Amino acid sequence: MLNSSFTLMRDGNCRIFWTGQGISWLGSVMQSVAQGWLVWSLTKSPAQLALAAIMLSLPVLLFSVPGGVAADRFDKRALLVITQGGSLLPALFLGVLAARGEATAPAIMSIALCQGILNAFEVPARQALLAELVPRASLGQAVAVNAVIFNATRLLGPAAAGCIIASFGTAPCFFLNALSYLAGVVALVLVRLPYRVKDPQRRHPLALVELREGVRYVVAGEATRQRLISVLLVSLFAIPFVPLLPVFADSFRAGPQGLGLMSACVGSGSLLAALGLVYCDRLPRSHSDGAAAGTLFALALLLFSRATGYLVALAALAVAGGAVVVFLARVNWALQQGCPDRLRGRVMGVYTLTLLGMAPLGSALVGWLASRLGASSALTLTSALCVAGLSLLQVKARQARSAAATGSRVSLWSGRIAGNDRARDW
């Protein structure tokens, strides 16, 4: 029997939203693969690959928290229409440059920077919008369905991009991404938001006051802080492996098709893990599972970095993709579970900051290490550091659970934040 997660897709309103967003995500994944290959073709430099990733994520570091404030202050759908509509222009411009053979590394970096600014405001609003699309009882299931569709695009997008690049070059991927943003905007205009709640007290004359309120909420909660520290470790030391995939594809002599297959393996593992979360309908309550998934992600990357065979590398990437989805889903759901509705955008803004905003520092570190030690050694070092950091957090989590047994503290992976009577058990 299908559980409540699958019933969301029977709702026509939800189907409109996720169809549009799925098409938009598919185009973004294709552009990411094509942009990486284009930069590598032009420069043959791991540092330039890392720099392209930095330029895309640096604005998230600077603007994701203000983006969360904007999501709480203004109409989330209007904000998404503006940001996704605006994203059409950088993709179109990059496609024109690639088609005319005029693309340069500085031009690609500049376009990535513009896209990153839009992403900083789009991501918190998109995550917070789910609470206006579905009832509260279904919000956890909506997050799971969101993960399934997103990771399905990560499976299909790289494979499609690899075939297109091999046959026609990189330019068509950028044009298709521009069209995909248009589909996302149309879906946002058509979708209804039946669960939107207007809170007359949520706005303050000064946005800075709202920003401070959101930061204070995050800092005050010990469980919230530790969850975000774990995401920070993964963002700094593990997730930056993605820009190095063209280097590994080249070392395996796999070409653009091989690069697409490597990215698709990450996506397939992620998709299977997301489907498992949907099928389970809610997160298991084990205290150690979330941290263990993060550690497994880093260990899989460690294996990938030392793999000498292409098939072993593909298997390691699939495991890494599945583990990181489970890890991030548990953290994401726990954060949304415990936060008041009026602070949802700001909490998601801080989460976006730790997940995506720290990526420039991680990409800079990995790029610097790769340029001196080689991509394989650099990834070995950073993934080992991630394993060590997450292991220390698990030790602290066990200490917190011991203290929680006396009623004094909250576990890192507990399902409820003490003192929050609005926390919901999903």
Tab-separated table of C-alpha atoms in Angstrom:
chain	number	residue	atom	x	y	z
A	1	MET	CA	0.000	0.000	0.000
A	2	LEU	CA	1.294	3.439	-0.882
A	3	ASN	CA	2.043	5.627	2.107
A	4	SER	CA	1.146	9.286	2.550
A	5	SER	CA	4.331	10.447	0.824
A	6	PHE	CA	3.163	9.005	-2.469
A	7	THR	CA	-0.345	10.441	-2.107
A	8	LEU	CA	1.071	13.966	-2.399
A	9	MET	CA	1.830	13.282	-6.043
A	10	ARG	CA	-1.852	12.542	-6.638
A	11	ASP	CA	-2.642	16.162	-5.850
A	12	GLY	CA	-2.692	18.176	-9.072
A	13	ASN	CA	-1.412	21.286	-7.354
A	14	CYS	CA	1.646	19.462	-6.003
A	15	ARG	CA	2.264	17.871	-9.395
A	16	ILE	CA	2.342	21.294	-11.056
A	17	PHE	CA	4.862	22.587	-8.539
A	18	TRP	CA	7.179	19.589	-8.629
A	19	THR	CA	6.971	19.201	-12.402
A	20	GLY	CA	8.102	22.775	-12.906
A	21	GLN	CA	10.799	22.597	-10.268
A	22	GLY	CA	11.966	19.209	-11.530
A	23	ILE	CA	12.435	20.565	-15.053
A	24	SER	CA	14.295	23.555	-13.640
A	25	TRP	CA	16.559	21.339	-11.532
A	26	LEU	CA	17.244	19.097	-14.522
A	27	GLY	CA	18.448	22.062	-16.541
A	28	SER	CA	20.627	23.281	-13.663
A	29	VAL	CA	22.318	19.894	-13.310
A	30	MET	CA	23.014	19.775	-17.043
A	31	GLN	CA	24.525	23.255	-16.928
A	32	SER	CA	26.696	22.308	-13.951
A	33	VAL	CA	28.189	19.372	-15.829
A	34	ALA	CA	28.651	21.391	-19.019
A	35	GLN	CA	30.203	24.319	-17.177
A	36	GLY	CA	32.704	22.061	-15.437
A	37	TRP	CA	33.684	20.426	-18.698
A	38	LEU	CA	33.972	23.799	-20.444
A	39	VAL	CA	36.244	25.208	-17.731
A	40	TRP	CA	38.403	22.091	-17.780
A	41	SER	CA	38.625	22.174	-21.585
A	42	LEU	CA	39.728	25.782	-21.542
A	43	THR	CA	42.184	25.673	-18.637
A	44	LYS	CA	43.115	22.062	-17.736
A	45	SER	CA	43.434	23.448	-14.216
A	46	PRO	CA	41.911	21.901	-11.055
A	47	ALA	CA	42.296	25.288	-9.392
A	48	GLN	CA	40.148	26.912	-12.085
A	49	LEU	CA	37.489	24.241	-11.596
A	50	ALA	CA	37.478	25.013	-7.892
A	51	LEU	CA	37.359	28.750	-8.615
A	52	ALA	CA	34.264	28.317	-10.781
A	53	ALA	CA	32.561	26.518	-7.892
A	54	ILE	CA	33.695	29.264	-5.510
A	55	MET	CA	32.212	32.014	-7.671
A	56	LEU	CA	28.867	30.171	-7.739
A	57	SER	CA	28.709	29.634	-3.993
A	58	LEU	CA	30.459	32.735	-2.630
A	59	PRO	CA	27.276	34.858	-2.842
A	60	VAL	CA	25.474	32.197	-0.805
A	61	LEU	CA	28.028	32.773	1.960
A	62	LEU	CA	27.296	36.494	1.881
A	63	PHE	CA	23.560	36.618	1.190
A	64	SER	CA	21.832	33.373	2.247
A	65	VAL	CA	20.946	34.629	5.735
A	66	PRO	CA	19.513	37.905	4.339
A	67	GLY	CA	17.797	35.665	1.788
A	68	GLY	CA	16.147	33.814	4.656
A	69	VAL	CA	14.982	37.122	6.126
A	70	ALA	CA	13.518	38.047	2.724
A	71	ALA	CA	11.686	34.707	2.607
A	72	ASP	CA	10.049	35.474	5.958
A	73	ARG	CA	9.240	39.109	5.122
A	74	PHE	CA	7.941	38.855	1.559
A	75	ASP	CA	5.807	36.627	-0.618
A	76	LYS	CA	7.846	33.484	-1.174
A	77	ARG	CA	6.315	32.675	-4.548
A	78	ALA	CA	6.994	36.193	-5.883
A	79	LEU	CA	10.574	35.910	-4.639
A	80	LEU	CA	10.979	32.585	-6.442
A	81	VAL	CA	9.487	33.929	-9.674
A	82	ILE	CA	11.970	36.825	-9.607
A	83	THR	CA	15.005	34.687	-8.823
A	84	GLN	CA	14.196	31.834	-11.202
A	85	GLY	CA	13.196	34.228	-13.967
A	86	GLY	CA	16.407	36.152	-13.417
A	87	SER	CA	18.424	32.918	-13.610
A	88	LEU	CA	17.348	32.518	-17.226
A	89	LEU	CA	19.623	35.386	-18.294
A	90	PRO	CA	23.017	34.049	-17.079
A	91	ALA	CA	22.285	30.640	-18.632
A	92	LEU	CA	21.286	32.215	-21.936
A	93	PHE	CA	24.339	34.478	-22.017
A	94	LEU	CA	26.698	31.592	-21.277
A	95	GLY	CA	25.052	29.556	-24.041
A	96	VAL	CA	25.639	32.359	-26.551
A	97	LEU	CA	29.298	32.647	-25.555
A	98	ALA	CA	29.830	28.894	-25.835
A	99	ALA	CA	28.055	28.680	-29.192
A	100	ARG	CA	30.180	31.501	-30.627
A	101	GLY	CA	33.388	30.014	-29.233
A	102	GLU	CA	33.986	33.130	-27.171
A	103	ALA	CA	33.681	31.621	-23.690
A	104	THR	CA	36.629	32.367	-21.409
A	105	ALA	CA	37.362	31.380	-17.851
A	106	PRO	CA	36.841	34.955	-16.498
A	107	ALA	CA	33.502	35.218	-18.317
A	108	ILE	CA	32.349	31.888	-16.873
A	109	MET	CA	33.384	33.002	-13.375
A	110	SER	CA	31.450	36.270	-13.724
A	111	ILE	CA	28.321	34.491	-14.901
A	112	ALA	CA	28.613	31.980	-12.060
A	113	LEU	CA	28.853	34.867	-9.587
A	114	CYS	CA	25.609	36.376	-10.903
A	115	GLN	CA	23.868	33.016	-10.673
A	116	GLY	CA	25.146	32.550	-7.133
A	117	ILE	CA	23.558	35.836	-6.002
A	118	LEU	CA	20.191	34.670	-7.307
A	119	ASN	CA	20.629	31.273	-5.661
A	120	ALA	CA	21.268	32.879	-2.269
A	121	PHE	CA	17.721	34.267	-2.261
A	122	GLU	CA	16.074	31.390	-4.132
A	123	VAL	CA	17.110	28.419	-1.984
A	124	PRO	CA	15.735	29.521	1.434
A	125	ALA	CA	12.465	30.683	-0.146
A	126	ARG	CA	12.027	27.419	-2.060
A	127	GLN	CA	12.546	25.263	1.012
A	128	ALA	CA	10.234	27.400	3.144
A	129	LEU	CA	7.532	27.451	0.441
A	130	LEU	CA	6.718	23.777	1.048
A	131	ALA	CA	4.933	24.732	4.278
A	132	GLU	CA	2.507	26.814	2.197
A	133	LEU	CA	1.987	24.093	-0.410
A	134	VAL	CA	1.006	21.159	1.823
A	135	PRO	CA	-0.633	20.806	5.255
A	136	ARG	CA	1.557	20.608	8.329
A	137	ALA	CA	0.929	16.909	8.734
A	138	SER	CA	2.399	16.288	5.264
A	139	LEU	CA	5.380	18.635	5.449
A	140	GLY	CA	7.849	15.874	6.262
A	141	GLN	CA	6.586	13.803	3.350
A	142	ALA	CA	6.839	16.837	1.070
A	143	VAL	CA	10.510	17.247	1.999
A	144	ALA	CA	11.071	13.589	1.101
A	145	VAL	CA	9.283	13.893	-2.256
A	146	ASN	CA	11.297	17.036	-2.937
A	147	ALA	CA	14.476	15.042	-2.350
A	148	VAL	CA	13.320	12.263	-4.684
A	149	ILE	CA	12.618	14.623	-7.579
A	150	PHE	CA	15.807	16.613	-7.024
A	151	ASN	CA	17.942	13.492	-6.979
A	152	ALA	CA	16.149	12.042	-9.994
A	153	THR	CA	17.350	15.084	-11.922
A	154	ARG	CA	20.865	14.464	-10.616
A	155	LEU	CA	20.639	10.984	-12.127
A	156	LEU	CA	19.210	11.988	-15.499
A	157	GLY	CA	20.907	15.367	-15.941
A	158	PRO	CA	24.581	14.309	-15.988
A	159	ALA	CA	23.956	11.417	-18.374
A	160	ALA	CA	21.992	13.681	-20.734
A	161	ALA	CA	24.624	16.414	-20.471
A	162	GLY	CA	27.425	13.967	-21.247
A	163	CYS	CA	25.692	12.771	-24.415
A	164	ILE	CA	24.865	16.317	-25.538
A	165	ILE	CA	28.407	17.574	-24.920
A	166	ALA	CA	29.890	14.641	-26.824
A	167	SER	CA	27.561	15.216	-29.791
A	168	PHE	CA	26.988	18.964	-29.962
A	169	GLY	CA	29.282	20.674	-27.452
A	170	THR	CA	28.410	22.502	-24.257
A	171	ALA	CA	26.238	25.343	-25.643
A	172	PRO	CA	22.962	23.335	-25.950
A	173	CYS	CA	23.128	22.478	-22.239
A	174	PHE	CA	23.116	26.170	-21.343
A	175	PHE	CA	20.211	26.949	-23.690
A	176	LEU	CA	18.202	24.042	-22.307
A	177	ASN	CA	18.817	25.302	-18.793
A	178	ALA	CA	17.466	28.722	-19.764
A	179	LEU	CA	14.283	27.060	-21.041
A	180	SER	CA	14.026	24.990	-17.878
A	181	TYR	CA	13.914	28.128	-15.720
A	182	LEU	CA	11.003	29.344	-17.822
A	183	ALA	CA	9.137	26.105	-17.055
A	184	GLY	CA	9.777	26.613	-13.349
A	185	VAL	CA	8.392	30.153	-13.459
A	186	VAL	CA	5.227	29.043	-15.287
A	187	ALA	CA	4.611	26.343	-12.686
A	188	LEU	CA	5.060	28.834	-9.844
A	189	VAL	CA	2.515	31.185	-11.416
A	190	LEU	CA	-0.039	28.375	-11.831
A	191	VAL	CA	0.363	26.687	-8.461
A	192	ARG	CA	-1.998	27.413	-5.555
A	193	LEU	CA	-0.727	27.906	-2.002
A	194	PRO	CA	-3.699	26.849	0.132
A	195	TYR	CA	-1.781	26.728	3.412
A	196	ARG	CA	-0.245	30.176	3.318
A	197	VAL	CA	-0.620	31.857	6.706
A	198	LYS	CA	-0.208	35.598	6.999
A	199	ASP	CA	1.396	36.432	10.318
A	200	PRO	CA	0.822	40.115	11.153
A	201	GLN	CA	3.594	39.957	13.741
A	202	ARG	CA	6.304	38.474	11.553
A	203	ARG	CA	7.443	41.764	10.007
A	204	HIS	CA	9.549	44.328	11.810
A	205	PRO	CA	10.266	47.781	10.404
A	206	LEU	CA	13.983	46.928	10.388
A	207	ALA	CA	15.106	43.785	8.578
A	208	LEU	CA	18.247	43.756	10.716
A	209	VAL	CA	16.130	43.071	13.792
A	210	GLU	CA	14.572	40.036	12.104
A	211	LEU	CA	17.981	38.816	11.016
A	212	ARG	CA	19.277	39.094	14.571
A	213	GLU	CA	16.240	37.240	15.883
A	214	GLY	CA	16.864	34.339	13.525
A	215	VAL	CA	20.565	34.131	14.350
A	216	ARG	CA	19.818	34.281	18.072
A	217	TYR	CA	17.376	31.385	17.738
A	218	VAL	CA	19.974	29.238	15.950
A	219	VAL	CA	22.815	30.061	18.341
A	220	ALA	CA	20.746	29.520	21.488
A	221	GLY	CA	19.867	25.896	20.701
A	222	GLU	CA	22.664	23.418	21.459
A	223	ALA	CA	21.140	20.686	19.302
A	224	THR	CA	20.712	23.113	16.423
A	225	ARG	CA	24.320	24.280	16.720
A	226	GLN	CA	25.707	20.751	16.648
A	227	ARG	CA	23.577	19.786	13.669
A	228	LEU	CA	24.844	22.779	11.759
A	229	ILE	CA	28.459	22.058	12.750
A	230	SER	CA	28.112	18.584	11.255
A	231	VAL	CA	26.785	20.121	8.023
A	232	LEU	CA	29.666	22.600	8.111
A	233	LEU	CA	32.228	19.780	8.261
A	234	VAL	CA	30.636	17.981	5.329
A	235	SER	CA	30.390	21.214	3.345
A	236	LEU	CA	34.019	22.150	3.923
A	237	PHE	CA	35.757	18.797	3.574
A	238	ALA	CA	33.523	16.430	1.580
A	239	ILE	CA	31.059	18.100	-0.787
A	240	PRO	CA	33.812	20.027	-2.676
A	241	PHE	CA	34.759	16.749	-4.385
A	242	VAL	CA	32.214	17.561	-7.125
A	243	PRO	CA	34.306	20.182	-9.015
A	244	LEU	CA	37.171	17.670	-9.184
A	245	LEU	CA	35.159	15.033	-11.044
A	246	PRO	CA	36.415	16.194	-14.483
A	247	VAL	CA	39.980	15.628	-13.239
A	248	PHE	CA	39.169	12.067	-12.169
A	249	ALA	CA	37.276	11.436	-15.417
A	250	ASP	CA	40.361	12.542	-17.311
A	251	SER	CA	42.654	10.331	-15.209
A	252	PHE	CA	40.441	7.324	-15.979
A	253	ARG	CA	40.398	8.359	-19.668
A	254	ALA	CA	36.608	8.318	-19.496
A	255	GLY	CA	35.892	11.484	-21.507
A	256	PRO	CA	32.703	13.569	-21.222
A	257	GLN	CA	30.496	10.464	-21.273
A	258	GLY	CA	32.488	9.053	-18.386
A	259	LEU	CA	32.146	12.330	-16.498
A	260	GLY	CA	28.406	12.168	-16.993
A	261	LEU	CA	28.350	8.565	-15.783
A	262	MET	CA	30.337	9.442	-12.671
A	263	SER	CA	27.927	12.248	-11.824
A	264	ALA	CA	24.999	9.946	-12.606
A	265	CYS	CA	26.313	7.377	-10.114
A	266	VAL	CA	26.242	10.021	-7.405
A	267	GLY	CA	22.700	10.864	-8.486
A	268	SER	CA	21.552	7.243	-8.592
A	269	GLY	CA	22.773	6.601	-5.064
A	270	SER	CA	21.082	9.774	-3.905
A	271	LEU	CA	17.839	8.843	-5.656
A	272	LEU	CA	17.703	5.382	-4.105
A	273	ALA	CA	18.337	6.848	-0.663
A	274	ALA	CA	15.642	9.502	-1.155
A	275	LEU	CA	13.152	6.861	-2.301
A	276	GLY	CA	13.971	4.901	0.829
A	277	LEU	CA	13.176	7.939	2.954
A	278	VAL	CA	9.867	8.421	1.151
A	279	TYR	CA	8.943	4.775	1.565
A	280	CYS	CA	9.787	4.825	5.280
A	281	ASP	CA	7.519	7.895	5.528
A	282	ARG	CA	9.465	9.365	8.446
A	283	LEU	CA	12.974	9.326	9.801
A	284	PRO	CA	13.977	6.470	12.073
A	285	ARG	CA	14.640	7.565	15.621
A	286	SER	CA	18.110	6.084	16.017
A	287	HIS	CA	20.457	8.585	17.663
A	288	SER	CA	23.497	7.476	15.663
A	289	ASP	CA	22.073	6.957	12.170
A	290	GLY	CA	22.414	10.550	11.000
A	291	ALA	CA	26.009	10.925	12.096
A	292	ALA	CA	26.819	7.472	10.754
A	293	ALA	CA	25.460	8.461	7.322
A	294	GLY	CA	27.695	11.529	7.264
A	295	THR	CA	30.702	9.419	8.232
A	296	LEU	CA	29.826	6.863	5.549
A	297	PHE	CA	29.734	9.675	2.983
A	298	ALA	CA	33.252	10.762	3.894
A	299	LEU	CA	34.523	7.158	3.942
A	300	ALA	CA	33.064	6.514	0.481
A	301	LEU	CA	34.894	9.582	-0.834
A	302	LEU	CA	38.079	8.298	0.781
A	303	LEU	CA	37.654	5.033	-1.138
A	304	PHE	CA	36.900	6.939	-4.347
A	305	SER	CA	40.034	9.060	-3.983
A	306	ARG	CA	42.235	5.943	-3.727
A	307	ALA	CA	40.406	3.825	-6.326
A	308	THR	CA	42.551	2.533	-9.178
A	309	GLY	CA	39.686	0.970	-11.120
A	310	TYR	CA	36.866	2.867	-12.800
A	311	LEU	CA	34.141	0.483	-11.600
A	312	VAL	CA	35.301	0.757	-7.981
A	313	ALA	CA	35.228	4.531	-8.318
A	314	LEU	CA	31.672	4.437	-9.683
A	315	ALA	CA	30.511	2.204	-6.818
A	316	ALA	CA	32.100	4.503	-4.236
A	317	LEU	CA	30.379	7.516	-5.791
A	318	ALA	CA	26.997	5.757	-5.627
A	319	VAL	CA	27.474	5.005	-1.921
A	320	ALA	CA	28.592	8.583	-1.294
A	321	GLY	CA	25.522	9.942	-3.062
A	322	GLY	CA	23.153	7.836	-0.983
A	323	ALA	CA	24.854	8.559	2.325
A	324	VAL	CA	24.920	12.328	1.903
A	325	VAL	CA	21.197	12.434	1.090
A	326	VAL	CA	20.310	10.499	4.247
A	327	PHE	CA	22.602	12.691	6.323
A	328	LEU	CA	21.313	16.009	4.992
A	329	ALA	CA	17.678	14.872	5.086
A	330	ARG	CA	17.930	14.047	8.766
A	331	VAL	CA	19.500	17.388	9.571
A	332	ASN	CA	17.052	19.322	7.385
A	333	TRP	CA	13.988	17.621	8.829
A	334	ALA	CA	15.214	18.018	12.404
A	335	LEU	CA	15.783	21.739	11.900
A	336	GLN	CA	12.354	22.286	10.342
A	337	GLN	CA	10.755	20.055	12.941
A	338	GLY	CA	11.858	22.285	15.780
A	339	CYS	CA	11.572	25.791	14.337
A	340	PRO	CA	8.548	28.092	14.643
A	341	ASP	CA	6.797	28.794	11.346
A	342	ARG	CA	7.578	32.511	11.498
A	343	LEU	CA	11.327	31.729	11.639
A	344	ARG	CA	11.344	29.024	8.983
A	345	GLY	CA	12.884	31.138	6.238
A	346	ARG	CA	15.646	32.394	8.512
A	347	VAL	CA	16.465	28.931	9.843
A	348	MET	CA	16.633	27.636	6.285
A	349	GLY	CA	18.808	30.630	5.424
A	350	VAL	CA	21.337	29.662	8.092
A	351	TYR	CA	21.145	26.034	6.958
A	352	THR	CA	21.810	27.186	3.394
A	353	LEU	CA	24.754	29.212	4.685
A	354	THR	CA	26.372	26.202	6.361
A	355	LEU	CA	25.599	23.808	3.503
A	356	LEU	CA	26.228	25.947	0.425
A	357	GLY	CA	27.743	29.157	1.746
A	358	MET	CA	30.779	27.421	3.207
A	359	ALA	CA	31.434	25.750	-0.140
A	360	PRO	CA	33.714	28.590	-1.355
A	361	LEU	CA	36.087	27.925	1.516
A	362	GLY	CA	35.901	24.171	0.951
A	363	SER	CA	36.378	24.541	-2.793
A	364	ALA	CA	39.295	26.911	-2.257
A	365	LEU	CA	40.922	24.470	0.134
A	366	VAL	CA	40.411	21.468	-2.141
A	367	GLY	CA	41.534	23.418	-5.207
A	368	TRP	CA	44.670	24.639	-3.438
A	369	LEU	CA	45.505	21.145	-2.210
A	370	ALA	CA	44.767	19.610	-5.618
A	371	SER	CA	47.087	22.043	-7.374
A	372	ARG	CA	49.945	21.017	-5.050
A	373	LEU	CA	49.251	17.407	-4.087
A	374	GLY	CA	47.086	16.266	-6.974
A	375	ALA	CA	43.335	15.705	-6.949
A	376	SER	CA	43.548	12.198	-5.490
A	377	SER	CA	45.752	13.131	-2.530
A	378	ALA	CA	43.774	16.299	-1.850
A	379	LEU	CA	40.488	14.401	-1.648
A	380	THR	CA	42.090	11.726	0.524
A	381	LEU	CA	43.203	14.343	3.019
A	382	THR	CA	39.954	16.301	3.187
A	383	SER	CA	37.704	13.242	3.436
A	384	ALA	CA	39.895	11.893	6.263
A	385	LEU	CA	39.532	15.213	8.084
A	386	CYS	CA	35.767	14.986	7.642
A	387	VAL	CA	35.679	11.483	9.124
A	388	ALA	CA	37.689	12.672	12.123
A	389	GLY	CA	35.482	15.712	12.722
A	390	LEU	CA	32.218	13.789	12.481
A	391	SER	CA	33.602	11.114	14.786
A	392	LEU	CA	34.343	13.753	17.414
A	393	LEU	CA	30.792	15.043	17.062
A	394	GLN	CA	29.457	11.524	17.589
A	395	VAL	CA	31.426	11.315	20.833
A	396	LYS	CA	29.914	14.600	21.948
A	397	ALA	CA	26.462	13.353	20.916
A	398	ARG	CA	26.844	10.277	23.112
A	399	GLN	CA	27.809	12.512	26.011
A	400	ALA	CA	24.740	14.652	25.328
A	401	ARG	CA	22.493	11.567	25.317
A	402	SER	CA	23.920	10.482	28.643
A	403	ALA	CA	23.130	13.904	30.062
A	404	ALA	CA	19.680	13.809	28.455
A	405	ALA	CA	18.940	10.658	30.434
A	406	THR	CA	18.952	12.894	33.522
A	407	GLY	CA	16.729	15.411	31.768
A	408	SER	CA	19.368	18.115	31.500
A	409	ARG	CA	20.324	18.135	27.829
A	410	VAL	CA	19.058	17.303	24.344
A	411	SER	CA	20.708	14.763	22.061
A	412	LEU	CA	22.275	15.827	18.793
A	413	TRP	CA	19.926	13.585	16.808
A	414	SER	CA	16.857	13.766	19.022
A	415	GLY	CA	13.577	14.318	17.289
A	416	ARG	CA	12.435	17.238	19.467
A	417	ILE	CA	14.003	20.377	20.845
A	418	ALA	CA	13.293	20.860	24.524
A	419	GLY	CA	11.128	23.813	25.379
A	420	ASN	CA	9.662	24.111	21.885
A	421	ASP	CA	6.001	23.288	22.234
A	422	ARG	CA	5.530	23.789	18.497
A	423	ALA	CA	7.895	20.981	17.530
A	424	ARG	CA	6.186	18.369	15.403
A	425	ASP	CA	6.874	14.670	15.309
A	426	TRP	CA	7.103	13.638	11.629
